[in-house]
XYZ file of C-alpha atoms in Angstrom:
363
model
C 201.615 19.997 114.464
C 203.408 22.947 112.865
C 202.711 26.412 114.301
C 204.513 28.233 111.467
C 202.479 30.957 109.804
C 201.967 29.929 106.167
C 203.433 32.352 103.634
C 201.200 33.469 100.782
C 202.057 31.858 97.472
C 203.342 33.885 94.544
C 199.970 33.413 92.856
C 198.176 34.898 95.898
C 200.615 37.824 96.024
C 200.112 38.534 92.312
C 196.335 38.305 92.673
C 196.359 40.769 95.595
C 198.547 43.217 93.661
C 196.097 43.079 90.738
C 193.104 43.516 93.082
C 194.698 46.633 94.550
C 195.321 48.054 91.093
C 191.701 47.401 90.122
C 190.409 49.058 93.310
C 192.492 52.136 92.569
C 191.275 52.316 88.977
C 194.708 51.876 87.408
C 193.027 50.424 84.292
C 189.724 51.312 82.662
C 187.484 48.823 80.834
C 190.283 46.334 80.020
C 193.501 45.107 81.587
C 196.794 45.073 79.667
C 197.847 41.903 77.858
C 199.588 39.039 79.623
C 203.057 39.992 78.371
C 202.791 43.523 79.791
C 201.251 42.342 83.084
C 203.893 39.669 83.637
C 206.576 42.298 82.989
C 205.017 44.760 85.451
C 204.542 42.120 88.183
C 207.851 40.368 87.399
C 206.206 36.923 87.410
C 205.996 34.111 84.872
C 203.069 33.705 82.481
C 201.741 30.562 84.279
C 201.795 32.406 87.637
C 200.037 35.397 86.088
C 197.355 33.226 84.470
C 196.668 31.516 87.782
C 196.299 34.938 89.493
C 193.986 36.158 86.732
C 191.866 33.015 87.119
C 191.437 33.892 90.819
C 190.203 37.365 89.846
C 187.846 35.837 87.279
C 186.395 33.516 89.921
C 185.917 36.480 92.294
C 184.070 38.458 89.619
C 186.683 41.163 89.001
C 187.308 40.395 85.321
C 185.603 38.663 82.428
C 187.619 36.664 79.901
C 186.833 37.023 76.194
C 188.449 34.588 73.767
C 191.456 36.142 72.026
C 190.975 39.534 73.714
C 192.234 41.372 76.776
C 190.363 40.725 80.020
C 187.436 43.068 80.548
C 187.058 44.714 83.953
C 183.617 44.135 85.480
C 184.288 44.919 89.159
C 185.778 48.066 90.674
C 185.564 49.931 93.952
C 183.420 53.064 94.090
C 186.363 55.311 94.906
C 188.388 54.311 91.827
C 187.748 57.475 89.826
C 189.070 59.633 92.652
C 192.194 57.499 93.035
C 192.838 57.585 89.298
C 193.266 61.367 89.286
C 196.409 61.068 91.397
C 198.492 59.874 88.445
C 200.077 62.248 85.911
C 201.337 60.442 82.803
C 204.439 61.530 80.885
C 204.861 60.462 77.259
C 208.326 60.440 75.655
C 209.774 58.557 72.676
C 213.165 58.282 74.395
C 214.338 55.824 77.052
C 215.376 57.572 80.267
C 219.095 57.259 79.537
C 218.664 59.248 76.309
C 216.563 62.091 77.717
C 218.631 65.327 77.810
C 219.905 66.300 81.291
C 217.891 69.535 81.322
C 214.637 67.607 80.840
C 215.592 65.095 83.536
C 216.206 67.995 85.939
C 212.811 69.627 85.457
C 211.076 66.230 85.523
C 212.711 65.373 88.837
C 211.720 68.742 90.317
C 208.197 68.391 88.899
C 207.916 64.977 90.569
C 208.670 66.645 93.931
C 206.154 69.452 93.384
C 203.394 67.047 92.316
C 204.106 64.764 95.287
C 203.468 67.742 97.571
C 200.036 68.024 95.933
C 199.365 64.289 96.359
C 200.045 63.450 92.698
C 202.315 60.794 91.231
C 204.351 61.093 88.027
C 204.356 58.015 85.779
C 206.688 57.934 82.746
C 205.802 56.019 79.567
C 208.614 55.790 77.014
C 208.240 54.255 73.574
C 208.247 55.164 69.898
C 204.998 53.373 69.037
C 203.016 56.385 70.297
C 205.057 58.614 67.961
C 204.502 56.723 64.724
C 202.836 58.145 61.630
C 199.580 56.504 62.751
C 199.646 56.505 66.559
C 195.903 56.694 67.200
C 195.271 53.032 68.084
C 198.294 52.807 70.394
C 197.432 56.085 72.124
C 193.875 54.903 72.731
C 195.149 51.624 74.216
C 197.633 53.400 76.497
C 195.177 55.947 77.853
C 192.642 53.200 78.574
C 195.099 50.832 80.244
C 196.959 53.522 82.218
C 194.462 56.372 82.753
C 195.766 59.600 84.235
C 194.406 62.837 85.627
C 196.615 64.713 83.145
C 199.148 63.940 80.425
C 202.505 65.636 79.761
C 203.546 65.200 76.137
C 207.198 65.503 75.074
C 208.570 65.754 71.508
C 205.143 65.342 69.906
C 204.277 65.165 66.219
C 201.179 66.672 64.649
C 199.155 63.419 64.631
C 199.693 62.984 68.380
C 198.655 66.550 69.121
C 195.530 66.225 67.013
C 194.556 62.930 68.694
C 194.825 64.387 72.200
C 192.887 67.483 71.159
C 190.033 65.365 69.783
C 190.086 62.931 72.727
C 189.331 65.728 75.247
C 191.845 64.187 77.656
C 193.574 66.786 79.869
C 197.017 67.263 78.317
C 199.821 69.802 78.214
C 202.570 69.887 75.592
C 206.227 70.308 76.404
C 206.733 72.200 73.180
C 204.776 74.318 70.707
C 201.484 73.505 68.997
C 201.019 72.999 65.274
C 198.590 75.298 63.407
C 194.978 74.512 64.292
C 195.861 72.605 67.485
C 194.309 73.797 70.738
C 196.198 72.325 73.677
C 197.865 73.859 76.713
C 201.630 74.120 76.206
C 204.889 75.203 77.818
C 207.871 75.950 75.595
C 210.737 78.322 75.007
C 210.022 81.319 72.805
C 212.102 79.884 69.974
C 210.925 82.481 67.503
C 212.346 85.278 69.663
C 215.466 83.246 70.506
C 216.417 82.619 66.867
C 215.602 86.167 65.800
C 217.928 87.420 68.552
C 220.681 84.896 67.672
C 220.656 85.826 63.988
C 220.847 89.476 65.031
C 223.978 88.710 67.068
C 225.659 87.283 63.973
C 224.566 90.183 61.780
C 225.959 92.703 64.264
C 229.321 90.972 63.938
C 229.388 91.306 60.165
C 228.543 87.724 59.179
C 226.959 87.402 55.754
C 226.415 83.658 55.272
C 224.636 82.359 58.376
C 223.374 78.787 58.863
C 220.488 77.534 60.997
C 221.152 73.805 61.533
C 218.179 71.672 62.664
C 216.935 68.088 62.512
C 214.982 66.912 59.467
C 211.745 66.111 61.323
C 210.639 69.599 62.151
C 208.666 70.012 65.348
C 206.368 72.972 65.849
C 209.101 74.717 67.878
C 211.585 74.207 65.027
C 209.174 75.869 62.632
C 208.969 78.822 64.988
C 212.785 78.847 65.092
C 213.021 79.080 61.305
C 210.435 81.863 61.192
C 212.281 83.956 63.790
C 215.645 83.308 62.099
C 214.359 84.609 58.753
C 212.682 87.629 60.370
C 216.087 88.939 61.494
C 217.179 89.171 57.839
C 213.916 90.742 56.649
C 214.300 93.670 59.046
C 218.029 94.075 58.336
C 219.279 97.179 56.501
C 222.706 97.665 54.949
C 224.875 94.952 53.392
C 223.119 91.884 52.003
C 223.291 88.745 54.165
C 222.209 85.217 53.205
C 220.247 82.968 55.584
C 220.784 79.216 55.054
C 218.555 76.603 56.710
C 219.972 73.066 56.754
C 218.223 69.942 58.051
C 220.227 66.939 59.270
C 219.082 63.438 60.277
C 219.905 63.763 63.978
C 223.134 61.744 63.827
C 226.827 62.767 63.999
C 227.369 61.262 60.544
C 224.624 63.396 59.051
C 225.992 66.568 60.655
C 229.474 65.797 59.279
C 227.987 65.215 55.821
C 226.200 68.571 55.750
C 229.225 70.451 57.067
C 231.356 68.841 54.346
C 228.861 69.970 51.710
C 228.682 73.523 53.090
C 232.455 73.951 53.188
C 232.896 72.462 49.712
C 230.937 75.384 48.207
C 232.579 78.428 46.640
C 231.195 80.708 49.354
C 231.348 79.146 52.798
C 229.363 80.083 55.931
C 230.984 81.923 58.825
C 228.284 81.489 61.487
C 226.135 78.615 62.776
C 223.019 78.657 64.942
C 222.429 75.039 65.980
C 219.203 73.643 67.440
C 219.582 71.349 70.481
C 222.593 71.069 72.712
C 224.213 67.811 71.534
C 224.178 68.711 67.806
C 225.624 72.116 68.782
C 228.499 70.401 70.572
C 229.015 68.085 67.612
C 229.033 70.998 65.155
C 231.549 73.062 67.118
C 233.927 70.128 67.637
C 233.705 69.082 63.969
C 234.479 72.628 62.804
C 237.568 72.658 65.013
C 238.589 69.196 63.753
C 238.534 70.663 60.256
C 241.084 73.256 61.334
C 238.663 76.171 61.723
C 239.204 78.444 64.712
C 236.163 79.280 66.843
C 235.288 82.156 66.863
C 238.031 83.677 64.669
C 237.102 81.734 61.511
C 233.551 80.686 62.344
C 231.074 81.624 65.103
C 228.668 79.223 66.825
C 225.549 79.733 68.951
C 223.635 76.862 70.548
C 219.885 77.520 70.546
C 219.521 75.279 73.607
C 221.699 74.583 76.628
C 222.626 71.678 78.859
C 225.015 71.210 81.741
C 227.586 69.184 79.803
C 228.270 72.211 77.571
C 230.170 73.723 80.507
C 232.945 71.219 79.720
C 233.526 72.371 76.137
C 236.211 74.919 75.316
C 235.810 77.553 74.022
C 232.541 77.989 75.912
C 229.615 77.976 73.502
C 227.340 80.986 73.238
C 223.890 79.690 74.164
C 220.498 80.374 75.698
C 220.381 79.185 79.310
C 217.154 78.098 80.984
C 216.245 77.282 84.584
C 214.608 73.833 85.086
C 212.978 75.171 88.265
C 210.932 77.655 86.203
C 209.851 74.894 83.823
C 208.810 72.620 86.686
C 206.811 75.302 88.520
C 204.944 76.453 85.412
C 204.040 72.861 84.584
C 203.046 72.064 88.150
C 200.545 74.928 88.237
C 198.918 73.882 84.963
C 198.790 70.161 85.838
C 197.342 70.731 89.312
C 194.522 72.770 87.762
C 193.883 70.080 85.148
C 193.459 67.230 87.635
C 190.900 69.297 89.539
C 188.800 69.834 86.421
C 190.234 72.959 84.763
C 190.942 71.741 81.214
C 191.527 75.163 79.643
C 193.401 74.850 76.358
C 194.315 78.522 76.090
C 197.115 78.237 78.660
C 200.183 78.631 76.431
C 203.329 79.609 78.333
C 206.392 80.842 76.443
C 209.658 81.206 78.372
C 212.502 83.410 77.160
C 215.849 81.913 78.250
C 218.849 84.118 79.157
C 221.501 84.670 76.503
C 225.033 83.663 77.498
C 227.606 85.069 75.001
C 230.329 82.560 75.929
C 233.515 82.513 73.854
C 232.286 81.227 70.486
C 230.711 84.404 69.129
C 233.530 86.910 68.641
C 233.510 90.692 68.807
C 231.003 93.141 67.308
C 232.440 94.653 64.139
C 232.076 98.363 63.576
C 230.017 99.301 60.562
C 228.573 95.792 60.254
């Protein structure tokens, strides 16, 4: 007779993990498909199906032919447990998220943990398509959250969340007609100030370089950039707005076109930190001296810019401020305050660096 304590089988372990998720209300109405569940549990499809059959026998789920399994049993405390999760939506995999965003996300995770909340990141481009409504509905049903943080959103996404009445806060600016809470930099003021810096230094052909797919914050950037020229008195200056495709090749192409013209630009305001670095290095590769021949300001900042010489003029932000502002809004949302009028705009500090040059008298 063996006295060894029998170990639970992999099927039993998978079934218990799924039971716990159902008790805590991780999914609403339906469970994810088999492919997603097997990925999350790190088990084979046959093992998963056996575990799901156990749950079906116990009355937790109901199987419909050709459809996801419907949830028919759940503990009474599930709704309370569900509020402890805060979902983050991003189109980028973690390794491609800019360092500044990773810093405030990490600090936000700590602040939310102190409040008993858990941050859960969902990355994928299917929620950012031209018609994301069906995929967004599936995600928010399968992985419900007490609040959603939305990064790099398009207008269709913003409109869907507004109509869904789900508690959500944008990491960015809202499009016209959208009522959602948001936290963003005051890009309108930033770009108005940056253009003013160039004008003070006597520049007359000034470029704002941004990606082709304009976000709401990029539209605010363009508006502020143009305002600096509208209020300018004295010598005529020409604002030039150029959209690239978000790749180094596209940036090189547009710079080639600009410097092939009869009148060439002498100043660049570049949106986002990596394109700013690319622009400055490409200008120098072309034999242009920064800032003697051409001046550069980066609208955004990131830590890796410290390792570029000459140091880029840029607008520095503190990830701690971002995290604390977001934490306050999110904690209110999960307790029932779904106010959509909470729009926070942060003005970053201007760092003149070494890429701007001196103010010219009489400019």
